[in-house]
Amino acid sequence: MKVKPVNHARAAEEFIKDAPHLNFHDERLWDLRQKRDQQMHILPEWQELRSLASQIKEHTLANLPEYLEQFEANARKNGIHVHWAADAAEHNRIVGEILEKHGARSLIKSKSMVTEECSMRDYLEPRGVVVTETDLGERIQQLDGQMPSHIVVPAVHKLTPDVAKIFAKYYNTDPNDDDPNSLAWSQRLAARPVILTADAGMTGGNFIVAETGSFVVCTNEGNADLSATVPGLHIATLGIERLVPRMADLGVFVRLLSRSALGSPITQYTTHFHGPQKGSEMHVVLVDNGRSHRLGMEEFWTSLKCIRCGACMNTCPVYRRSGGLSYGAVYSGPIGAIIDPTFNERKYSTLPFASTMNGSCTNVCPVKINIHEQLYKWRRVLAEHHELPFVKREIMHMAGKLLGQPKLYRAAVNGTETALQTLPRFLLYNWMNPWSKNRELPHPVKQTFHSWYKENRLKAQKKGKTA
């Protein structure tokens, strides 16, 4: 069955209708952007750090096979079981087999975008494994049956009354108690017994260090440390692009990550995992899932430099005013719009068009990914692959012909001015003109620049020559 493209515009339209949620979402994310800017101005070496981070990532990606093998060898020396997953299906199968081997029926996990990408919960739960998210935002989204709407703050689109209703449904708390401290405490009381009795724990990972065979998890809630250390079995799911060559390189990224994400100097917890605890077991699953293919894409491979800070989302006017769920994908915002089409070009063909092309996403990216340029390039690729909607395709085809013929273009401009002055409103504002759905068409001008120039400058030039 042919996959339908995500209708981002329609989903965004629904989000915009809810003014309280829209305003909070917009203001909260812009606040994060401003805090990021404050941190940037504190560090005189900020731009140097960005350049260095970009260079390290590009070097690593250019030598990815060698560094992955180095990590595997060192991790095995540390007592870590290393697995390789070519795609989402293999990742889920590997995790399922590890849990089955240990008789694990309950799994606690911290935030991991890769497990969301692989739809791991959907795979494990029908097989009798109860999966519990321990990150507060992720748990809210899990209980509400939604994907995370942001890479760093998964439930940022929700207000506290929304959370109060969800907790009342699942935790039997007071639905009218929307105090943030009270809600956080309710989650803590509900989560602790689950954590203490879990059969296995899972984390993601922000960075993998080839030199030491270790990986690093950065969090603010401490739930990742609990998920990794309380049960006797720790599984870490890591995308192969999260690699850095040396421990010395790590300092560059740690200084950039939290400042770019939340405007804070560092995360509350930066935990280095070098191997299993005494009497326990540690597994690392290295996930490809299309990353090797993307590495070979000449115009899009640098998206693999992403460190999942969410800074591009916080600054994007389209994302802030449409919400992450409108993208219909695990990765939303500007970075999602250039990553998602690599997973399914047709399904996510609308996302590169959800941008004003203002370049702010590129300006704030801590590893200097040229996001806005890749958005433009994706638009070109999608047009070449005939993945544009029929109406947009035909309009662009006609516009190309019109703009390619100056005489025809000028005649059309003059005709448009006449139409704006004389045609009834229903002929101008209808389904064939979606641009006018939430906007007023510009007032007709008395004279175009071309006609003014022809009348004034050209006449003056001719007079000068004859004189």
CSV table of C-alpha atoms in Angstrom, one decimal:
chain,number,residue,atom,x,y,z
A,1,MET,CA,0.0,0.0,0.0
A,2,LYS,CA,1.3,3.4,-1.0
A,3,VAL,CA,2.3,5.6,2.0
A,4,LYS,CA,0.6,8.9,2.3
A,5,PRO,CA,2.7,12.0,3.0
A,6,VAL,CA,2.4,13.6,6.4
A,7,ASN,CA,0.0,16.4,6.3
A,8,HIS,CA,2.0,18.9,8.3
A,9,ALA,CA,-0.1,21.9,7.3
A,10,ARG,CA,-3.3,20.4,8.5
A,11,ALA,CA,-1.9,19.2,11.8
A,12,ALA,CA,-0.3,22.6,12.4
A,13,GLU,CA,-3.6,24.3,11.7
A,14,GLU,CA,-5.2,22.2,14.5
A,15,PHE,CA,-2.3,23.2,16.9
A,16,ILE,CA,-2.7,26.9,16.0
A,17,LYS,CA,-6.4,26.8,16.9
A,18,ASP,CA,-5.6,26.3,20.6
A,19,ALA,CA,-4.3,29.7,21.6
A,20,PRO,CA,-3.2,28.9,25.3
A,21,HIS,CA,-1.1,25.9,24.1
A,22,LEU,CA,0.3,27.8,21.1
A,23,ASN,CA,1.4,30.8,23.1
A,24,PHE,CA,3.0,28.7,25.9
A,25,HIS,CA,4.8,26.5,23.3
A,26,ASP,CA,6.1,29.5,21.4
A,27,GLU,CA,7.2,31.5,24.5
A,28,ARG,CA,8.8,28.5,26.3
A,29,LEU,CA,11.0,27.5,23.4
A,30,TRP,CA,11.9,31.1,22.6
A,31,ASP,CA,13.0,31.4,26.2
A,32,LEU,CA,15.3,28.5,25.7
A,33,ARG,CA,16.7,30.1,22.7
A,34,GLN,CA,17.4,33.4,24.6
A,35,LYS,CA,19.1,31.5,27.4
A,36,ARG,CA,21.2,29.7,24.9
A,37,ASP,CA,22.3,33.1,23.5
A,38,GLN,CA,23.2,34.3,27.0
A,39,GLN,CA,25.5,31.3,27.5
A,40,MET,CA,27.0,31.9,24.1
A,41,HIS,CA,27.9,35.5,25.0
A,42,ILE,CA,29.5,34.4,28.2
A,43,LEU,CA,32.1,32.3,26.3
A,44,PRO,CA,34.4,34.2,24.1
A,45,GLU,CA,35.5,30.9,22.5
A,46,TRP,CA,32.0,29.9,21.5
A,47,GLN,CA,32.5,30.1,17.8
A,48,GLU,CA,35.8,28.3,18.1
A,49,LEU,CA,34.1,25.5,20.0
A,50,ARG,CA,31.5,25.2,17.3
A,51,SER,CA,34.2,25.0,14.6
A,52,LEU,CA,36.2,22.4,16.6
A,53,ALA,CA,33.1,20.3,17.2
A,54,SER,CA,32.2,20.3,13.5
A,55,GLN,CA,35.7,19.3,12.6
A,56,ILE,CA,35.8,16.5,15.1
A,57,LYS,CA,32.5,15.2,13.9
A,58,GLU,CA,33.5,15.4,10.2
A,59,HIS,CA,36.8,13.6,10.9
A,60,THR,CA,35.0,10.9,12.8
A,61,LEU,CA,32.4,10.3,10.1
A,62,ALA,CA,35.1,10.2,7.5
A,63,ASN,CA,36.8,7.4,9.5
A,64,LEU,CA,33.7,5.8,11.0
A,65,PRO,CA,34.4,2.1,10.4
A,66,GLU,CA,37.9,2.3,12.0
A,67,TYR,CA,36.6,4.2,15.1
A,68,LEU,CA,33.6,1.8,15.5
A,69,GLU,CA,35.9,-1.2,15.4
A,70,GLN,CA,38.2,0.6,18.0
A,71,PHE,CA,35.2,1.2,20.3
A,72,GLU,CA,34.1,-2.4,19.9
A,73,ALA,CA,37.5,-3.8,20.8
A,74,ASN,CA,37.9,-1.6,23.8
A,75,ALA,CA,34.4,-2.1,25.0
A,76,ARG,CA,34.8,-5.9,24.9
A,77,LYS,CA,38.0,-5.5,27.0
A,78,ASN,CA,35.9,-3.6,29.5
A,79,GLY,CA,33.5,-6.5,29.8
A,80,ILE,CA,30.7,-5.0,27.6
A,81,HIS,CA,28.7,-7.2,25.2
A,82,VAL,CA,28.6,-5.4,21.9
A,83,HIS,CA,25.9,-6.0,19.3
A,84,TRP,CA,25.4,-4.6,15.8
A,85,ALA,CA,22.0,-3.8,14.4
A,86,ALA,CA,21.6,-3.0,10.7
A,87,ASP,CA,18.1,-1.7,11.1
A,88,ALA,CA,15.2,-1.2,13.5
A,89,ALA,CA,13.9,-4.8,13.2
A,90,GLU,CA,17.3,-6.2,14.1
A,91,HIS,CA,17.7,-3.8,17.0
A,92,ASN,CA,14.4,-4.9,18.5
A,93,ARG,CA,15.1,-8.6,17.9
A,94,ILE,CA,18.5,-8.2,19.7
A,95,VAL,CA,17.0,-6.4,22.7
A,96,GLY,CA,14.1,-9.0,22.8
A,97,GLU,CA,16.6,-11.9,22.9
A,98,ILE,CA,18.7,-10.4,25.6
A,99,LEU,CA,15.6,-9.9,27.8
A,100,GLU,CA,14.3,-13.3,27.0
A,101,LYS,CA,17.6,-14.9,27.9
A,102,HIS,CA,17.5,-13.3,31.3
A,103,GLY,CA,13.8,-13.9,31.9
A,104,ALA,CA,13.2,-10.2,32.1
A,105,ARG,CA,9.5,-9.2,32.0
A,106,SER,CA,9.9,-5.5,33.1
A,107,LEU,CA,12.2,-2.9,31.6
A,108,ILE,CA,12.8,0.6,32.8
A,109,LYS,CA,14.4,3.0,30.4
A,110,SER,CA,15.6,6.6,30.2
A,111,LYS,CA,15.2,8.8,27.2
A,112,SER,CA,16.4,7.3,23.9
A,113,MET,CA,15.5,8.7,20.5
A,114,VAL,CA,16.9,5.6,18.8
A,115,THR,CA,14.4,3.3,20.6
A,116,GLU,CA,11.6,5.7,19.5
A,117,GLU,CA,13.0,5.5,16.0
A,118,CYS,CA,12.9,1.7,16.1
A,119,SER,CA,9.4,1.6,17.7
A,120,MET,CA,10.9,-0.7,20.4
A,121,ARG,CA,8.0,-0.5,22.8
A,122,ASP,CA,5.6,-1.6,20.1
A,123,TYR,CA,7.8,-4.7,19.6
A,124,LEU,CA,8.4,-5.7,23.2
A,125,GLU,CA,5.0,-5.1,24.8
A,126,PRO,CA,3.0,-7.7,22.7
A,127,ARG,CA,5.8,-10.1,23.8
A,128,GLY,CA,5.0,-9.7,27.4
A,129,VAL,CA,7.6,-7.1,28.4
A,130,VAL,CA,6.3,-4.1,30.3
A,131,VAL,CA,8.4,-1.0,29.3
A,132,THR,CA,8.3,2.0,31.6
A,133,GLU,CA,9.8,5.4,30.6
A,134,THR,CA,11.5,7.0,33.6
A,135,ASP,CA,12.1,10.4,32.1
A,136,LEU,CA,9.3,12.7,33.3
A,137,GLY,CA,8.5,14.1,29.9
A,138,GLU,CA,8.8,10.8,28.2
A,139,ARG,CA,6.5,9.1,30.8
A,140,ILE,CA,3.9,11.8,30.3
A,141,GLN,CA,4.0,11.1,26.5
A,142,GLN,CA,3.9,7.4,27.0
A,143,LEU,CA,0.8,7.5,29.3
A,144,ASP,CA,-0.9,9.8,26.7
A,145,GLY,CA,0.0,7.5,23.8
A,146,GLN,CA,2.0,10.1,22.0
A,147,MET,CA,5.5,10.4,20.5
A,148,PRO,CA,7.9,12.9,22.0
A,149,SER,CA,7.3,16.3,20.5
A,150,HIS,CA,10.8,17.6,21.1
A,151,ILE,CA,14.2,15.9,21.3
A,152,VAL,CA,15.1,17.4,24.7
A,153,VAL,CA,11.7,18.4,26.3
A,154,PRO,CA,9.4,15.7,25.0
A,155,ALA,CA,6.1,17.1,26.5
A,156,VAL,CA,6.8,20.8,26.0
A,157,HIS,CA,3.5,21.2,24.1
A,158,LYS,CA,1.5,20.2,27.2
A,159,LEU,CA,0.3,22.6,30.0
A,160,THR,CA,0.2,21.5,33.6
A,161,PRO,CA,-3.6,20.9,33.6
A,162,ASP,CA,-3.0,18.5,30.8
A,163,VAL,CA,-0.5,16.5,32.9
A,164,ALA,CA,-2.8,16.7,35.9
A,165,LYS,CA,-5.6,14.9,33.9
A,166,ILE,CA,-3.2,12.3,32.6
A,167,PHE,CA,-1.8,11.5,36.1
A,168,ALA,CA,-5.4,11.5,37.6
A,169,LYS,CA,-6.3,8.8,35.0
A,170,TYR,CA,-3.3,6.6,35.6
A,171,TYR,CA,-2.1,7.5,39.2
A,172,ASN,CA,-5.5,8.3,40.8
A,173,THR,CA,-4.3,11.8,41.7
A,174,ASP,CA,-6.4,14.9,42.0
A,175,PRO,CA,-7.2,16.1,38.4
A,176,ASN,CA,-7.4,19.7,39.7
A,177,ASP,CA,-4.0,19.7,41.3
A,178,ASP,CA,-1.8,21.2,38.5
A,179,ASP,CA,1.0,22.4,40.7
A,180,PRO,CA,4.3,21.4,38.9
A,181,ASN,CA,6.0,20.3,42.2
A,182,SER,CA,3.0,18.2,43.2
A,183,LEU,CA,2.9,16.5,39.7
A,184,ALA,CA,6.6,15.8,39.7
A,185,TRP,CA,6.3,14.2,43.2
A,186,SER,CA,3.4,12.1,42.0
A,187,GLN,CA,5.6,10.7,39.2
A,188,ARG,CA,8.4,10.1,41.6
A,189,LEU,CA,6.1,8.1,43.9
A,190,ALA,CA,4.8,6.1,41.0
A,191,ALA,CA,8.2,5.5,39.4
A,192,ARG,CA,10.3,4.4,42.4
A,193,PRO,CA,8.6,1.0,43.1
A,194,VAL,CA,8.8,0.2,39.4
A,195,ILE,CA,12.5,1.1,39.3
A,196,LEU,CA,13.4,-0.9,42.4
A,197,THR,CA,11.7,-4.1,41.1
A,198,ALA,CA,12.6,-3.9,37.4
A,199,ASP,CA,14.3,-6.9,35.8
A,200,ALA,CA,16.3,-4.8,33.3
A,201,GLY,CA,17.3,-1.2,32.6
A,202,MET,CA,18.0,0.6,29.4
A,203,THR,CA,19.6,3.9,28.4
A,204,GLY,CA,20.5,5.7,25.3
A,205,GLY,CA,23.7,7.6,25.0
A,206,ASN,CA,24.9,11.1,24.0
A,207,PHE,CA,28.4,10.2,23.1
A,208,ILE,CA,30.5,7.1,22.4
A,209,VAL,CA,34.3,7.3,23.0
A,210,ALA,CA,36.3,5.0,20.7
A,211,GLU,CA,39.6,5.4,22.7
A,212,THR,CA,38.2,4.1,26.0
A,213,GLY,CA,35.3,1.8,24.8
A,214,SER,CA,32.9,3.8,27.0
A,215,PHE,CA,29.8,5.9,26.5
A,216,VAL,CA,28.4,9.0,28.1
A,217,VAL,CA,24.8,9.8,29.1
A,218,CYS,CA,23.8,13.4,29.9
A,219,THR,CA,20.6,14.0,31.9
A,220,ASN,CA,19.0,16.4,34.4
A,221,GLU,CA,16.8,14.0,36.3
A,222,GLY,CA,19.1,11.2,37.4
A,223,ASN,CA,16.7,8.6,36.0
A,224,ALA,CA,19.3,7.3,33.5
A,225,ASP,CA,21.7,6.4,36.4
A,226,LEU,CA,18.9,4.6,38.2
A,227,SER,CA,17.8,2.7,35.0
A,228,ALA,CA,21.4,1.6,34.4
A,229,THR,CA,22.5,0.7,37.9
A,230,VAL,CA,19.5,-0.6,39.9
A,231,PRO,CA,18.7,-3.7,37.8
A,232,GLY,CA,21.4,-6.3,37.2
A,233,LEU,CA,21.1,-5.9,33.5
A,234,HIS,CA,21.9,-2.7,31.5
A,235,ILE,CA,21.2,-2.4,27.8
A,236,ALA,CA,22.4,0.8,26.0
A,237,THR,CA,21.0,1.6,22.5
A,238,LEU,CA,23.4,3.9,20.6
A,239,GLY,CA,23.3,5.3,17.1
A,240,ILE,CA,26.7,4.7,15.3
A,241,GLU,CA,27.0,8.4,14.6
A,242,ARG,CA,27.4,9.3,18.3
A,243,LEU,CA,31.0,8.5,18.2
A,244,VAL,CA,34.0,10.7,19.1
A,245,PRO,CA,37.6,9.5,18.8
A,246,ARG,CA,39.1,10.5,22.1
A,247,MET,CA,38.1,11.3,25.7
A,248,ALA,CA,39.8,14.7,25.1
A,249,ASP,CA,37.3,15.5,22.4
A,250,LEU,CA,34.4,14.9,24.7
A,251,GLY,CA,35.0,18.2,26.6
A,252,VAL,CA,34.2,20.2,23.5
A,253,PHE,CA,30.8,18.6,23.1
A,254,VAL,CA,29.9,18.7,26.8
A,255,ARG,CA,30.5,22.4,26.9
A,256,LEU,CA,28.2,22.9,23.9
A,257,LEU,CA,25.4,20.4,24.5
A,258,SER,CA,23.5,21.8,27.5
A,259,ARG,CA,24.2,25.4,26.6
A,260,SER,CA,22.6,24.9,23.2
A,261,ALA,CA,19.7,22.8,24.5
A,262,LEU,CA,18.6,24.5,27.6
A,263,GLY,CA,20.8,27.5,28.2
A,264,SER,CA,22.5,25.9,31.2
A,265,PRO,CA,26.3,25.4,31.6
A,266,ILE,CA,26.1,21.7,32.0
A,267,THR,CA,23.6,18.9,32.6
A,268,GLN,CA,23.0,17.9,36.2
A,269,TYR,CA,24.4,14.4,35.5
A,270,THR,CA,27.1,13.5,33.0
A,271,THR,CA,27.7,9.8,33.6
A,272,HIS,CA,30.5,7.8,32.0
A,273,PHE,CA,29.8,4.1,31.6
A,274,HIS,CA,33.0,2.1,31.2
A,275,GLY,CA,31.7,-1.4,31.9
A,276,PRO,CA,29.3,-3.5,34.0
A,277,GLN,CA,29.0,-3.3,37.8
A,278,LYS,CA,30.3,-6.3,39.8
A,279,GLY,CA,27.8,-9.1,39.4
A,280,SER,CA,25.8,-7.4,36.6
A,281,GLU,CA,25.8,-7.4,32.8
A,282,MET,CA,26.0,-4.6,30.3
A,283,HIS,CA,25.1,-4.8,26.6
A,284,VAL,CA,25.6,-2.1,23.9
A,285,VAL,CA,23.6,-2.2,20.7
A,286,LEU,CA,25.1,-0.1,17.9
A,287,VAL,CA,22.4,0.9,15.5
A,288,ASP,CA,22.8,1.8,11.9
A,289,ASN,CA,19.2,2.0,10.6
A,290,GLY,CA,19.9,4.0,7.5
A,291,ARG,CA,22.9,6.0,8.9
A,292,SER,CA,25.5,4.3,6.6
A,293,HIS,CA,23.2,5.1,3.6
A,294,ARG,CA,22.9,8.7,4.7
A,295,LEU,CA,26.7,8.9,5.1
A,296,GLY,CA,27.0,8.2,1.4
A,297,MET,CA,24.6,11.0,0.4
A,298,GLU,CA,26.8,13.8,-0.8
A,299,GLU,CA,24.5,16.7,0.1
A,300,PHE,CA,23.0,15.3,3.3
A,301,TRP,CA,25.7,13.3,5.2
A,302,THR,CA,26.6,16.2,7.5
A,303,SER,CA,23.2,15.8,9.2
A,304,LEU,CA,24.9,12.9,11.0
A,305,LYS,CA,26.9,15.5,13.0
A,306,CYS,CA,23.8,16.3,15.0
A,307,ILE,CA,24.2,15.9,18.8
A,308,ARG,CA,20.4,16.1,19.5
A,309,CYS,CA,20.5,19.4,21.4
A,310,GLY,CA,17.2,20.7,19.9
A,311,ALA,CA,18.6,24.3,19.5
A,312,CYS,CA,17.3,24.4,15.9
A,313,MET,CA,13.8,23.5,17.1
A,314,ASN,CA,13.9,26.2,19.8
A,315,THR,CA,14.6,28.9,17.3
A,316,CYS,CA,12.5,27.8,14.4
A,317,PRO,CA,9.4,30.0,13.9
A,318,VAL,CA,7.5,27.2,12.1
A,319,TYR,CA,8.2,24.5,14.8
A,320,ARG,CA,7.4,26.9,17.6
A,321,ARG,CA,4.0,27.7,16.1
A,322,SER,CA,3.1,24.2,14.8
A,323,GLY,CA,4.2,21.8,17.5
A,324,GLY,CA,6.4,18.8,17.2
A,325,LEU,CA,3.6,16.3,16.8
A,326,SER,CA,2.5,18.0,13.5
A,327,TYR,CA,5.6,16.6,11.8
A,328,GLY,CA,4.3,13.0,12.3
A,329,ALA,CA,7.8,11.7,13.0
A,330,VAL,CA,10.1,10.9,15.9
A,331,TYR,CA,12.4,13.7,14.8
A,332,SER,CA,10.6,17.0,14.3
A,333,GLY,CA,11.7,20.6,13.7
A,334,PRO,CA,14.4,21.6,11.2
A,335,ILE,CA,16.7,18.7,12.0
A,336,GLY,CA,13.8,16.3,11.6
A,337,ALA,CA,12.9,17.9,8.2
A,338,ILE,CA,16.3,16.9,6.8
A,339,ILE,CA,16.7,13.5,8.6
A,340,ASP,CA,13.2,12.1,8.2
A,341,PRO,CA,13.2,11.9,4.4
A,342,THR,CA,16.2,9.6,4.6
A,343,PHE,CA,14.0,7.1,6.4
A,344,ASN,CA,11.0,7.4,4.0
A,345,GLU,CA,11.2,10.0,1.2
A,346,ARG,CA,7.5,9.9,0.3
A,347,LYS,CA,6.0,9.8,3.8
A,348,TYR,CA,8.1,12.9,4.9
A,349,SER,CA,8.1,14.7,1.6
A,350,THR,CA,6.2,17.6,3.0
A,351,LEU,CA,8.5,18.4,5.9
A,352,PRO,CA,11.3,20.2,4.1
A,353,PHE,CA,8.7,22.7,3.0
A,354,ALA,CA,7.7,23.5,6.6
A,355,SER,CA,10.3,26.2,6.8
A,356,THR,CA,10.7,29.9,6.1
A,357,MET,CA,14.4,29.3,5.0
A,358,ASN,CA,15.5,32.1,7.4
A,359,GLY,CA,18.7,30.3,8.4
A,360,SER,CA,18.3,30.7,12.1
A,361,CYS,CA,18.6,26.9,12.6
A,362,THR,CA,22.0,26.9,10.9
A,363,ASN,CA,23.2,29.8,13.0
A,364,VAL,CA,22.4,28.1,16.3
A,365,CYS,CA,23.6,24.6,15.5
A,366,PRO,CA,26.6,23.8,17.8
A,367,VAL,CA,28.2,21.5,15.1
A,368,LYS,CA,27.5,23.9,12.2
A,369,ILE,CA,25.1,21.7,10.1
A,370,ASN,CA,23.9,23.7,7.1
A,371,ILE,CA,20.3,22.9,7.9
A,372,HIS,CA,18.6,25.6,5.9
A,373,GLU,CA,20.7,24.7,2.8
A,374,GLN,CA,19.8,21.1,3.2
A,375,LEU,CA,16.1,22.0,3.4
A,376,TYR,CA,16.4,23.7,0.0
A,377,LYS,CA,18.3,20.8,-1.4
A,378,TRP,CA,15.7,18.3,-0.2
A,379,ARG,CA,13.0,20.4,-1.9
A,380,ARG,CA,14.9,20.1,-5.2
A,381,VAL,CA,15.4,16.3,-4.7
A,382,LEU,CA,11.7,15.8,-3.9
A,383,ALA,CA,10.7,17.8,-7.0
A,384,GLU,CA,13.0,15.7,-9.2
A,385,HIS,CA,11.6,12.5,-7.7
A,386,HIS,CA,8.0,13.7,-8.3
A,387,GLU,CA,7.2,13.6,-4.6
A,388,LEU,CA,5.4,17.0,-4.6
A,389,PRO,CA,1.6,17.1,-4.3
A,390,PHE,CA,-0.2,17.4,-7.6
A,391,VAL,CA,-1.5,21.0,-7.1
A,392,LYS,CA,1.9,22.3,-5.8
A,393,ARG,CA,3.7,20.5,-8.7
A,394,GLU,CA,1.4,22.0,-11.3
A,395,ILE,CA,1.6,25.5,-9.8
A,396,MET,CA,5.4,25.4,-9.7
A,397,HIS,CA,5.4,24.2,-13.3
A,398,MET,CA,3.3,27.1,-14.4
A,399,ALA,CA,5.2,29.5,-12.3
A,400,GLY,CA,8.4,28.3,-13.9
A,401,LYS,CA,7.1,29.0,-17.4
A,402,LEU,CA,5.7,32.4,-16.4
A,403,LEU,CA,8.9,33.6,-14.7
A,404,GLY,CA,11.0,32.3,-17.6
A,405,GLN,CA,9.2,34.7,-20.1
A,406,PRO,CA,9.6,38.4,-19.1
A,407,LYS,CA,6.8,39.6,-21.5
A,408,LEU,CA,4.3,37.1,-20.3
A,409,TYR,CA,5.3,37.8,-16.6
A,410,ARG,CA,4.7,41.5,-17.0
A,411,ALA,CA,1.4,40.9,-18.7
A,412,ALA,CA,0.4,38.6,-15.8
A,413,VAL,CA,1.4,41.2,-13.2
A,414,ASN,CA,-0.8,43.8,-14.9
A,415,GLY,CA,-3.6,41.3,-15.1
A,416,THR,CA,-3.2,40.5,-11.4
A,417,GLU,CA,-3.5,44.1,-10.4
A,418,THR,CA,-6.7,44.4,-12.4
A,419,ALA,CA,-8.1,41.2,-10.9
A,420,LEU,CA,-7.3,42.4,-7.3
A,421,GLN,CA,-9.2,45.5,-8.0
A,422,THR,CA,-12.3,44.1,-9.7
A,423,LEU,CA,-12.9,40.4,-9.0
A,424,PRO,CA,-15.3,39.4,-6.2
A,425,ARG,CA,-13.8,38.0,-3.0
A,426,PHE,CA,-15.0,34.4,-3.5
A,427,LEU,CA,-13.0,34.1,-6.7
A,428,LEU,CA,-9.8,35.2,-5.0
A,429,TYR,CA,-10.2,33.4,-1.6
A,430,ASN,CA,-10.9,29.7,-2.2
A,431,TRP,CA,-9.3,26.3,-1.9
A,432,MET,CA,-7.3,26.9,-5.1
A,433,ASN,CA,-5.4,29.7,-3.2
A,434,PRO,CA,-4.3,28.1,0.1
A,435,TRP,CA,-2.0,31.1,0.7
A,436,SER,CA,-5.0,33.3,1.3
A,437,LYS,CA,-6.6,31.0,3.9
A,438,ASN,CA,-5.1,32.9,6.8
A,439,ARG,CA,-3.8,36.0,5.0
A,440,GLU,CA,-5.1,38.9,3.1
A,441,LEU,CA,-3.9,39.4,-0.4
A,442,PRO,CA,-1.8,42.6,-0.9
A,443,HIS,CA,-3.5,45.8,-2.0
A,444,PRO,CA,-3.0,46.4,-5.7
A,445,VAL,CA,-0.3,49.0,-6.5
A,446,LYS,CA,-1.0,51.9,-8.8
A,447,GLN,CA,2.2,51.3,-10.7
A,448,THR,CA,4.8,48.5,-10.9
A,449,PHE,CA,8.5,49.2,-10.5
A,450,HIS,CA,9.1,48.1,-14.1
A,451,SER,CA,6.5,50.5,-15.5
A,452,TRP,CA,7.8,53.3,-13.4
A,453,TYR,CA,11.4,52.6,-14.4
A,454,LYS,CA,10.4,52.5,-18.1
A,455,GLU,CA,8.5,55.8,-17.8
A,456,ASN,CA,11.1,57.7,-15.8
A,457,ARG,CA,14.7,56.3,-16.1
A,458,LEU,CA,14.6,55.0,-19.6
A,459,LYS,CA,13.0,58.2,-21.0
A,460,ALA,CA,15.7,60.2,-19.2
A,461,GLN,CA,18.4,58.0,-20.6
A,462,LYS,CA,17.1,58.4,-24.1
A,463,LYS,CA,16.9,62.2,-23.7
A,464,GLY,CA,20.5,62.3,-22.5
A,465,LYS,CA,21.7,60.4,-25.5
A,466,THR,CA,19.8,62.7,-28.0
A,467,ALA,CA,21.1,65.8,-26.3
